Short mmCIF file of C-alpha atoms in Angstrom, two decimals:
data_model
loop_
_atom_site.label_atom_id
_atom_site.label_comp_id
_atom_site.label_asym_id
_atom_site.label_seq_id
_atom_site.Cartn_x
_atom_site.Cartn_y
_atom_site.Cartn_z
CA PRO A 1 269.11 68.69 55.81
CA ALA A 2 267.23 69.47 52.63
CA PRO A 3 269.34 69.34 49.46
CA LEU A 4 270.79 72.66 48.41
CA VAL A 5 269.62 74.01 45.08
CA ALA A 6 272.03 75.07 42.38
CA TRP A 7 270.88 76.66 39.13
CA ARG A 8 272.40 75.77 35.77
CA THR A 9 271.49 76.46 32.17
CA GLY A 10 271.72 74.68 28.86
CA ALA A 11 270.52 71.50 27.23
CA GLY A 12 272.90 69.33 29.25
CA THR A 13 270.67 69.48 32.33
CA ARG A 14 267.56 67.41 32.85
CA PRO A 15 264.83 69.38 34.63
CA ALA A 16 261.92 67.85 36.47
CA ALA A 17 258.75 67.22 34.46
CA GLY A 18 257.05 70.40 33.34
CA MET A 19 259.91 72.66 34.48
CA ARG A 20 261.90 73.19 31.29
CA ARG A 21 261.07 76.70 30.14
CA VAL A 22 262.83 79.03 27.73
CA LEU A 23 263.17 82.66 28.76
CA HIS A 24 265.17 85.20 26.73
CA GLY A 25 266.94 82.28 25.06
CA VAL A 26 267.93 80.69 28.37
CA VAL A 27 266.72 77.26 29.43
CA LEU A 28 265.58 77.35 33.05
CA SER A 29 266.11 74.17 35.00
CA ALA A 30 266.76 73.15 38.59
CA VAL A 31 269.34 70.54 39.53
CA ALA A 32 269.72 69.06 43.00
CA SER A 33 273.44 69.45 43.46
CA ARG A 34 275.73 71.65 45.49
CA VAL A 35 277.77 73.99 43.31
CA ALA A 36 279.91 76.41 45.30
CA GLY A 37 280.93 79.81 44.10
CA ASN A 38 278.33 80.23 41.36
CA LEU A 39 276.92 83.72 42.07
CA LEU A 40 278.61 85.40 39.12
CA GLN A 41 277.59 82.52 36.86
CA PHE A 42 274.01 82.85 38.10
CA ILE A 43 274.06 86.59 37.40
CA THR A 44 275.32 85.97 33.86
CA HIS A 45 272.47 83.58 33.13
CA TYR A 46 269.72 85.62 34.77
CA ALA A 47 270.91 89.18 34.27
CA PHE A 48 267.30 90.43 34.01
CA LEU A 49 266.94 90.04 37.78
CA PHE A 50 269.89 92.23 38.79
CA ASN A 51 270.88 95.88 39.06
CA ASP A 52 273.52 96.64 36.43
CA SER A 53 275.45 99.04 38.66
CA ALA A 54 275.65 96.51 41.48
CA VAL A 55 276.76 93.75 39.11
CA GLU A 56 279.49 95.96 37.68
CA LEU A 57 280.91 96.48 41.18
CA ILE A 58 280.88 92.86 42.32
CA ARG A 59 282.56 91.70 39.11
CA ASP A 60 285.61 93.59 40.39
CA ALA A 61 287.84 91.11 42.24
CA ASP A 62 289.00 93.92 44.53
CA VAL A 63 285.41 94.45 45.65
CA TYR A 64 283.92 90.94 45.83
CA PRO A 65 284.14 88.82 47.82
CA PRO A 66 284.98 90.87 50.90
CA SER A 67 287.12 89.34 53.61
CA LEU A 68 285.14 88.03 56.56
CA GLU A 69 286.20 86.58 59.88
CA VAL A 70 283.66 84.18 61.37
CA ARG A 71 283.99 83.75 65.10
CA ASP A 72 283.87 80.12 66.23
CA MET A 73 280.33 79.44 67.41
CA ARG A 74 281.61 76.75 69.79
CA LEU A 75 283.67 79.33 71.67
CA SER A 76 280.95 81.94 71.99
CA ARG A 77 279.17 81.97 75.33
CA PHE A 78 276.10 83.25 73.46
CA ALA A 79 276.00 80.29 71.08
CA ARG A 80 276.20 77.28 73.33
CA ASN A 81 273.77 74.40 73.16
CA CYS A 82 272.33 75.75 69.92
CA ARG A 83 269.88 73.54 68.14
CA VAL A 84 267.24 74.08 65.54
CA GLU A 85 263.91 75.23 66.97
CA GLY A 86 261.92 75.12 63.76
CA ARG A 87 262.84 76.78 60.48
CA PHE A 88 262.09 80.27 61.83
CA HIS A 89 265.51 80.55 63.51
CA GLN A 90 267.47 78.21 61.23
CA PHE A 91 269.30 81.17 59.71
CA GLU A 92 271.10 81.86 63.00
CA ILE A 93 272.54 78.35 62.96
CA ASP A 94 273.39 78.16 59.24
CA VAL A 95 274.90 81.56 58.54
CA PRO A 96 278.42 80.92 59.96
CA SER A 97 279.04 77.83 57.81
CA GLY A 98 277.09 79.27 54.87
CA LEU A 99 279.31 82.36 54.63
CA THR A 100 282.62 80.70 55.50
CA LYS A 101 282.73 78.76 52.21
CA PHE A 102 282.98 81.92 50.09
CA VAL A 103 285.00 84.42 52.13
CA LYS A 104 288.33 85.85 51.09
CA PRO A 105 291.14 84.82 53.48
CA ALA A 106 292.45 87.61 55.68
CA ALA A 107 295.21 87.95 58.24
CA ASN A 108 294.03 87.84 61.83
CA GLY A 109 292.29 91.08 62.74
CA SER A 110 292.36 92.53 59.20
CA ALA A 111 289.06 91.23 57.80
CA ASP A 112 286.57 93.68 56.34
CA PHE A 113 283.81 92.18 58.49
CA VAL A 114 283.55 89.97 61.56
CA LEU A 115 280.50 87.71 61.93
CA VAL A 116 279.57 87.07 65.56
CA PRO A 117 277.39 83.95 65.94
CA HIS A 118 274.66 83.39 68.51
CA CYS A 119 271.36 81.59 68.84
CA PHE A 120 269.17 84.01 70.75
CA GLY A 121 266.16 83.07 68.63
CA ASN A 122 266.53 79.47 69.78
CA LEU A 123 267.03 80.52 73.39
CA ILE A 124 263.95 82.77 73.38
CA THR A 125 261.85 79.99 71.83
CA ARG A 126 262.92 77.50 74.50
CA MET A 127 262.31 79.98 77.32
CA ASN A 128 258.88 80.87 75.99
CA LEU A 129 257.84 77.23 75.56
CA ALA A 130 259.05 76.41 79.07
CA CYS A 131 257.04 79.31 80.47
CA LEU A 132 253.89 78.34 78.58
CA ALA A 133 254.22 74.74 79.81
CA LEU A 134 253.87 75.82 83.42
CA SER A 135 250.53 75.36 85.15
CA GLY A 136 248.59 78.45 86.16
CA ALA A 137 249.80 78.36 89.75
CA ALA A 138 253.40 77.68 88.76
CA LEU A 139 253.28 80.43 86.15
CA LEU A 140 251.97 82.90 88.69
CA GLN A 141 254.68 81.92 91.16
CA SER A 142 257.45 82.11 88.53
CA THR A 143 256.42 85.17 86.54
CA GLY A 144 253.60 86.85 88.42
CA LEU A 145 251.43 86.51 85.31
CA TYR A 146 249.14 83.82 83.90
CA ASN A 147 248.79 84.29 80.17
CA HIS A 148 250.83 84.22 76.97
CA GLY A 149 251.47 87.95 77.23
CA GLY A 150 252.88 87.31 80.68
CA CYS A 151 255.28 84.76 79.25
CA SER A 152 256.44 87.22 76.59
CA LYS A 153 257.13 89.84 79.23
CA PHE A 154 258.90 87.30 81.42
CA VAL A 155 261.12 86.14 78.54
CA ARG A 156 262.01 89.71 77.54
CA THR A 157 263.01 90.52 81.09
CA SER A 158 265.01 87.30 81.47
CA ILE A 159 266.87 87.65 78.18
CA ASP A 160 267.85 91.30 78.62
CA PRO A 161 271.08 90.59 80.62
CA TYR A 162 272.24 88.30 77.78
CA PHE A 163 271.54 91.01 75.21
CA ARG A 164 273.38 93.62 77.27
CA ALA A 165 276.51 91.48 77.73
CA TRP A 166 276.51 90.42 74.08
CA ALA A 167 276.19 94.00 72.83
CA GLY A 168 279.14 94.96 75.02
CA GLU A 169 281.24 92.25 73.41
CA LEU A 170 280.25 93.47 69.95
CA ARG A 171 281.35 97.02 70.69
CA GLY A 172 284.89 95.74 71.02
CA LEU A 173 284.87 94.83 67.30
CA GLY A 174 284.08 98.36 66.22
CA PRO A 175 282.52 99.05 62.81
CA ARG A 176 283.32 95.59 61.36
CA ALA A 177 280.78 93.56 63.38
CA VAL A 178 278.06 91.62 61.54
CA VAL A 179 275.19 89.85 63.27
CA ALA A 180 272.28 87.74 62.03
CA LEU A 181 268.95 88.42 63.77
CA THR A 182 265.92 86.22 63.15
CA LEU A 183 263.75 88.01 65.70
CA GLU A 184 260.52 89.29 64.12
CA VAL A 185 261.31 92.97 64.59
CA ALA A 186 265.10 92.60 64.28
CA ARG A 187 266.88 95.55 65.93
CA MET A 188 263.65 96.80 67.49
CA ALA A 189 263.55 93.74 69.76
CA SER A 190 266.05 95.32 72.15
CA ALA A 191 267.67 98.68 72.79
CA HIS A 192 270.97 96.79 72.95
CA PHE A 193 270.75 96.03 69.21
CA GLN A 194 270.57 99.66 68.13
CA GLU A 195 274.32 100.23 67.66
CA ILE A 196 275.33 97.00 65.88
CA PRO A 197 277.15 98.15 62.69
CA HIS A 198 275.66 95.55 60.31
CA VAL A 199 272.67 93.25 60.77
CA LEU A 200 271.47 90.42 58.53
CA SER A 201 267.73 90.05 59.10
CA TYR A 202 264.28 89.53 57.61
CA THR A 203 263.17 93.07 58.51
CA GLY A 204 264.12 96.34 56.81
CA PRO A 205 263.14 100.03 56.71
CA THR A 206 259.45 100.49 56.05
CA ASP A 207 259.92 103.46 53.74
CA TRP A 208 261.34 101.39 50.86
CA LEU A 209 258.05 101.26 48.94
CA ALA A 210 257.51 104.99 49.39
CA ARG A 211 261.00 105.69 48.02
CA ASN A 212 260.96 103.25 45.11
CA VAL A 213 257.42 102.55 43.89
CA ASP A 214 254.91 105.04 42.50
CA GLY A 215 251.74 105.37 44.53
CA PHE A 216 253.30 104.58 47.92
CA GLY A 217 254.54 108.01 49.01
CA ASP A 218 253.33 109.89 52.08
CA ARG A 219 250.82 111.81 49.97
CA ASP A 220 249.33 108.46 48.89
CA ARG A 221 248.70 107.25 52.43
CA ALA A 222 245.07 106.53 53.21
CA ASP A 223 243.19 104.88 56.03
CA PHE A 224 242.36 101.45 54.60
CA GLY A 225 240.65 100.42 57.82
CA CYS A 226 243.71 100.12 60.07
CA GLY A 227 244.30 103.77 60.95
CA LEU A 228 247.12 106.05 59.87
CA GLN A 229 249.34 105.50 62.89
CA ARG A 230 252.19 102.99 62.62
CA ALA A 231 253.41 100.52 65.25
CA THR A 232 256.96 99.46 66.12
CA SER A 233 255.71 96.21 67.68
CA ALA A 234 254.63 93.04 65.90
CA SER A 235 250.97 93.52 66.77
CA GLY A 236 249.38 93.43 63.33
CA SER A 237 246.84 96.01 64.48
CA ARG A 238 248.46 98.82 62.50
CA SER A 239 250.97 99.24 59.67
CA PHE A 240 254.44 98.35 60.89
CA TYR A 241 257.17 100.96 61.30
CA TYR A 242 260.90 100.23 61.12
CA PRO A 243 263.31 103.20 60.93
CA SER A 244 265.65 103.81 58.00
CA ARG A 245 268.70 104.89 59.98
CA TRP A 246 270.38 101.47 59.71
CA GLU A 247 271.21 101.79 56.02
CA PHE A 248 274.10 99.29 56.10
CA ASP A 249 271.96 96.30 57.05
CA VAL A 250 271.28 93.39 54.68
CA MET A 251 267.79 91.96 54.33
CA VAL A 252 267.42 88.26 53.51
CA THR A 253 264.54 85.89 52.80
CA PRO A 254 262.73 83.94 55.51
CA PRO A 255 262.71 80.23 54.70
CA SER A 256 260.03 78.15 53.04
CA PRO A 257 259.40 74.41 53.39
CA TYR A 258 258.56 74.24 49.68
CA ASP A 259 260.97 73.67 46.80
CA SER A 260 260.64 74.84 43.21
CA MET A 261 262.27 71.61 42.04
CA ARG A 262 259.21 69.77 43.29
CA ASP A 263 256.44 72.38 43.53
CA TRP A 264 256.93 74.82 40.63
CA ARG A 265 254.39 74.53 37.81
CA PRO A 266 254.25 76.31 34.42
CA ALA A 267 251.40 78.49 33.21
CA ASP A 268 249.05 75.70 32.17
CA GLY A 269 246.17 74.88 34.50
CA ARG A 270 246.19 78.10 36.52
CA GLU A 271 242.49 78.88 36.51
CA LEU A 272 242.62 81.12 39.60
CA LEU A 273 243.45 84.79 39.04
CA PHE A 274 244.54 85.20 42.65
CA SER A 275 244.41 83.41 45.98
CA PHE A 276 245.22 83.81 49.66
CA ILE A 277 245.22 81.24 52.43
CA GLY A 278 246.35 82.52 55.79
CA SER A 279 245.57 83.25 59.39
CA ASN A 280 243.84 86.47 60.34
CA THR A 281 246.87 87.91 62.12
CA SER A 282 246.58 91.57 61.12
CA CYS A 283 244.14 94.34 60.42
CA LEU A 284 245.19 94.24 56.76
CA ARG A 285 244.44 90.52 56.46
CA SER A 286 241.06 91.14 58.07
CA ARG A 287 240.31 93.60 55.27
CA ILE A 288 241.29 91.07 52.61
CA LEU A 289 239.23 88.30 54.19
CA LYS A 290 236.26 90.63 54.57
CA SER A 291 236.44 91.84 50.95
CA TRP A 292 237.34 88.59 49.21
CA GLY A 293 236.76 85.68 51.58
CA GLY A 294 234.15 83.34 50.14
CA SER A 295 234.02 85.33 46.90
CA GLU A 296 231.56 83.99 44.31
CA LEU A 297 233.98 84.82 41.50
CA PRO A 298 235.22 81.50 40.07
CA ASP A 299 238.81 82.73 39.68
CA VAL A 300 239.26 83.90 43.29
CA TYR A 301 240.13 81.72 46.29
CA VAL A 302 240.56 83.53 49.62
CA THR A 303 240.10 81.73 52.91
CA GLU A 304 241.27 81.48 56.49
CA GLU A 305 240.56 77.76 56.59
CA ARG A 306 243.02 76.09 58.93
CA HIS A 307 242.85 72.75 57.14
CA ALA A 308 243.99 74.35 53.89
CA GLU A 309 247.66 73.74 54.55
CA GLY A 310 250.14 71.18 53.26
CA GLN A 311 249.03 69.64 49.98
CA ALA A 312 245.84 71.67 49.80
CA TYR A 313 247.75 74.93 50.27
CA SER A 314 250.35 73.90 47.71
CA SER A 315 247.67 72.91 45.20
CA VAL A 316 246.00 76.32 45.43
CA LEU A 317 249.30 78.10 44.80
CA GLN A 318 249.94 75.89 41.77
CA ARG A 319 246.52 76.80 40.37
CA SER A 320 246.92 80.57 40.91
CA ARG A 321 248.44 83.20 38.66
CA TYR A 322 248.94 85.62 41.53
CA CYS A 323 249.29 84.96 45.27
CA LEU A 324 248.55 87.67 47.81
CA VAL A 325 251.31 88.33 50.35
CA PRO A 326 249.84 90.77 52.89
CA ASP A 327 251.39 91.90 56.16
CA GLY A 328 250.83 89.64 59.14
CA HIS A 329 252.28 90.54 62.53
CA VAL A 330 255.13 92.06 60.52
CA PRO A 331 255.54 92.90 56.80
CA TRP A 332 257.75 89.93 55.90
CA SER A 333 256.01 86.63 55.35
CA PHE A 334 256.87 83.02 54.57
CA ARG A 335 254.20 83.20 51.86
CA PHE A 336 256.47 85.31 49.68
CA LEU A 337 258.96 82.51 48.99
CA ASP A 338 256.16 79.91 49.12
CA SER A 339 254.55 81.68 46.16
CA LEU A 340 257.72 81.87 44.09
CA HIS A 341 258.49 78.18 44.66
CA HIS A 342 255.09 77.34 43.16
CA GLY A 343 255.47 79.65 40.15
CA CYS A 344 252.85 82.05 41.47
CA ILE A 345 253.67 85.75 41.13
CA PRO A 346 253.56 87.31 44.62
CA VAL A 347 251.38 90.38 45.14
CA ILE A 348 252.79 92.40 48.03
CA VAL A 349 249.83 94.01 49.80
CA SER A 350 251.60 96.34 52.20
CA GLU A 351 252.89 99.84 52.72
CA SER A 352 255.75 98.64 54.95
CA TRP A 353 257.38 95.73 53.07
CA HIS A 354 261.12 95.75 52.34
CA PRO A 355 262.63 93.40 49.75
CA PRO A 356 265.56 91.06 50.42
CA PHE A 357 268.88 91.81 48.71
CA HIS A 358 267.60 95.20 47.62
CA ARG A 359 271.00 96.39 46.36
CA LEU A 360 271.51 93.42 44.04
CA LEU A 361 268.02 92.82 42.67
CA GLN A 362 266.01 95.33 40.63
CA TRP A 363 262.72 94.87 42.46
CA ALA A 364 261.00 97.95 41.05
CA ALA A 365 261.89 97.24 37.40
CA GLU A 366 259.18 96.55 34.86
CA GLY A 367 258.76 92.83 34.25
CA PHE A 368 260.23 91.77 37.59
CA PRO A 369 258.15 88.85 38.97
CA ILE A 370 256.36 90.79 41.70
CA ILE A 371 253.36 93.10 42.02
CA PHE A 372 253.07 95.90 44.59
CA LEU A 373 249.52 96.77 45.64
CA HIS A 374 248.76 99.54 48.09
CA PRO A 375 246.40 98.33 50.87
CA ALA A 376 244.00 101.14 50.00
CA ARG A 377 243.29 99.22 46.75
CA ILE A 378 242.27 95.92 48.33
CA ASP A 379 238.77 96.19 46.88
CA ASP A 380 240.30 96.68 43.41
CA ILE A 381 242.58 93.61 43.43
CA HIS A 382 240.60 91.71 40.80
CA LYS A 383 240.39 94.72 38.50
CA VAL A 384 244.11 95.52 38.81
CA LEU A 385 245.30 91.96 38.19
CA SER A 386 242.87 91.39 35.32
CA LEU A 387 244.59 94.14 33.31
CA LYS A 388 247.58 91.86 32.66
CA ASN A 389 247.14 89.82 29.49
CA PHE A 390 248.04 86.13 29.57
CA GLU A 391 251.17 86.38 27.39
CA GLU A 392 252.59 89.19 29.52
CA TRP A 393 251.82 87.28 32.70
CA GLU A 394 253.35 84.04 31.35
CA LEU A 395 256.63 85.74 30.45
CA THR A 396 256.86 87.23 33.94
CA GLN A 397 255.79 83.96 35.59
CA GLN A 398 258.75 82.12 34.10
CA LYS A 399 261.09 84.40 36.04
CA THR A 400 259.73 83.13 39.34
CA MET A 401 261.85 79.99 39.06
CA PRO A 402 265.34 81.57 39.05
CA LEU A 403 264.23 84.15 41.61
CA ALA A 404 263.04 81.39 43.95
CA GLY A 405 266.36 79.62 43.55
CA PHE A 406 268.32 82.78 44.30
CA LEU A 407 266.32 83.59 47.44
CA ASP A 408 266.15 80.06 48.87
CA PRO A 409 268.22 79.79 52.09
CA ARG A 410 269.11 76.22 51.09
CA SER A 411 271.11 77.43 48.08
CA ASP A 412 274.73 78.50 47.99
CA VAL A 413 273.93 81.69 46.09
CA PHE A 414 271.82 82.82 49.06
CA TYR A 415 275.00 83.14 51.13
CA GLU A 416 277.12 84.47 48.30
CA ALA A 417 274.47 87.17 47.83
CA GLN A 418 274.87 88.24 51.45
CA LEU A 419 278.60 88.67 50.91
CA ALA A 420 277.88 90.61 47.72
CA GLU A 421 275.55 92.91 49.64
CA LEU A 422 278.22 93.44 52.30
CA ALA A 423 280.73 94.22 49.55
CA LEU A 424 278.34 96.84 48.18
CA VAL A 425 277.90 98.28 51.68
CA ARG A 426 281.68 98.57 52.04
CA GLN A 427 281.89 100.41 48.71
CA LEU A 428 279.16 102.78 49.82
CA LYS A 429 280.94 103.56 53.08
CA GLU A 430 284.30 104.04 51.35
CA GLY A 431 282.70 106.33 48.80
CA ARG A 432 281.31 108.49 51.57
CA ARG A 433 284.65 108.61 53.32
CA ARG A 434 286.36 109.76 50.13
CA SER A 435 283.74 112.43 49.45
CA GLY A 436 284.02 113.62 53.05
CA ALA A 437 287.79 113.82 52.81
CA SER A 438 287.57 115.92 49.65
#
């Protein structure tokens, strides 16, 4: 496995070349070592990233960490023969061991939360690949359909009995159950997921921007070429819709193969104002490629080129001040963490995006290393980003390093942050119970 990243401060550490930066009197550096239990230390060093009210709560030993029971994956009939099927579903496999290291011990049956492991993402991947490997005749005989869409329908139908049985098992745990879902649309993938009390996933309510960022409310909606209707499927043809009724869920970051210890670069040499390299998987990306693909401006690089991956992709991110992160099939994207690992400030081009760890981090605060751009302003991207002067951008750019370390699924703080979010959820629920009782 890739080395886990721990973040330390002070002159005693030796950062990689070009990575020692001073921000608010704090030396930023990345050290390849595993340091358990360092969330509160991390918060102390990088307080500018966090919500003060949330930090005040989790500094209370009676609040954080919560007690968590992790069911043994080896005993679960829904987690047998699990193996990694690419980094997309790695979270399902890692979350039991990742959380276990930091939980508060609890007597049997008295834990605040119960994590129920599974590897449905792996199972679905294997079923889909097996279906696609069939010849046309065999596929017709097995599924009644020939194409990729037929395989998707076949897999959904085949997996449904597993989902139904698993959801029944979860109901026995009552309001304490916690589940990790790496499926693209999270709870929306199955009606059986609707009543799970707490879900850890990449996908969150699509009204977050409208509630937290100026210019994204309902009155600001405009047809930017994809229509005004929203879709609950991962089609990419319209803006995605995910309901807000599951307010006790925790959103986390999808993984990235890049690493700020190796790939982060400081401000020098970033001659590109903004860039985007990505497949044309959504109506929104089509708009970006149409408006900016092949631009003659020397500080813009936007392309769908398939060969521009690996080192070429990484090089472009290292040369860019801002990196566009538009919706694909769904609003979350691997490019978000890719950008941070390279020291490129992500520009969220979406009206449906939801941030990870939204209770802990102050995403909408001024100076936070992120830009939110409404899709209706795609043609104005260059003008909007050019308004930032270099000194202001450089100060913000330095914050991408600790944020990347915090959000990286290979780091210990990534799992501690999930427990902190669950602790905040528990406080919210208890507060409501008290107000209801009074």
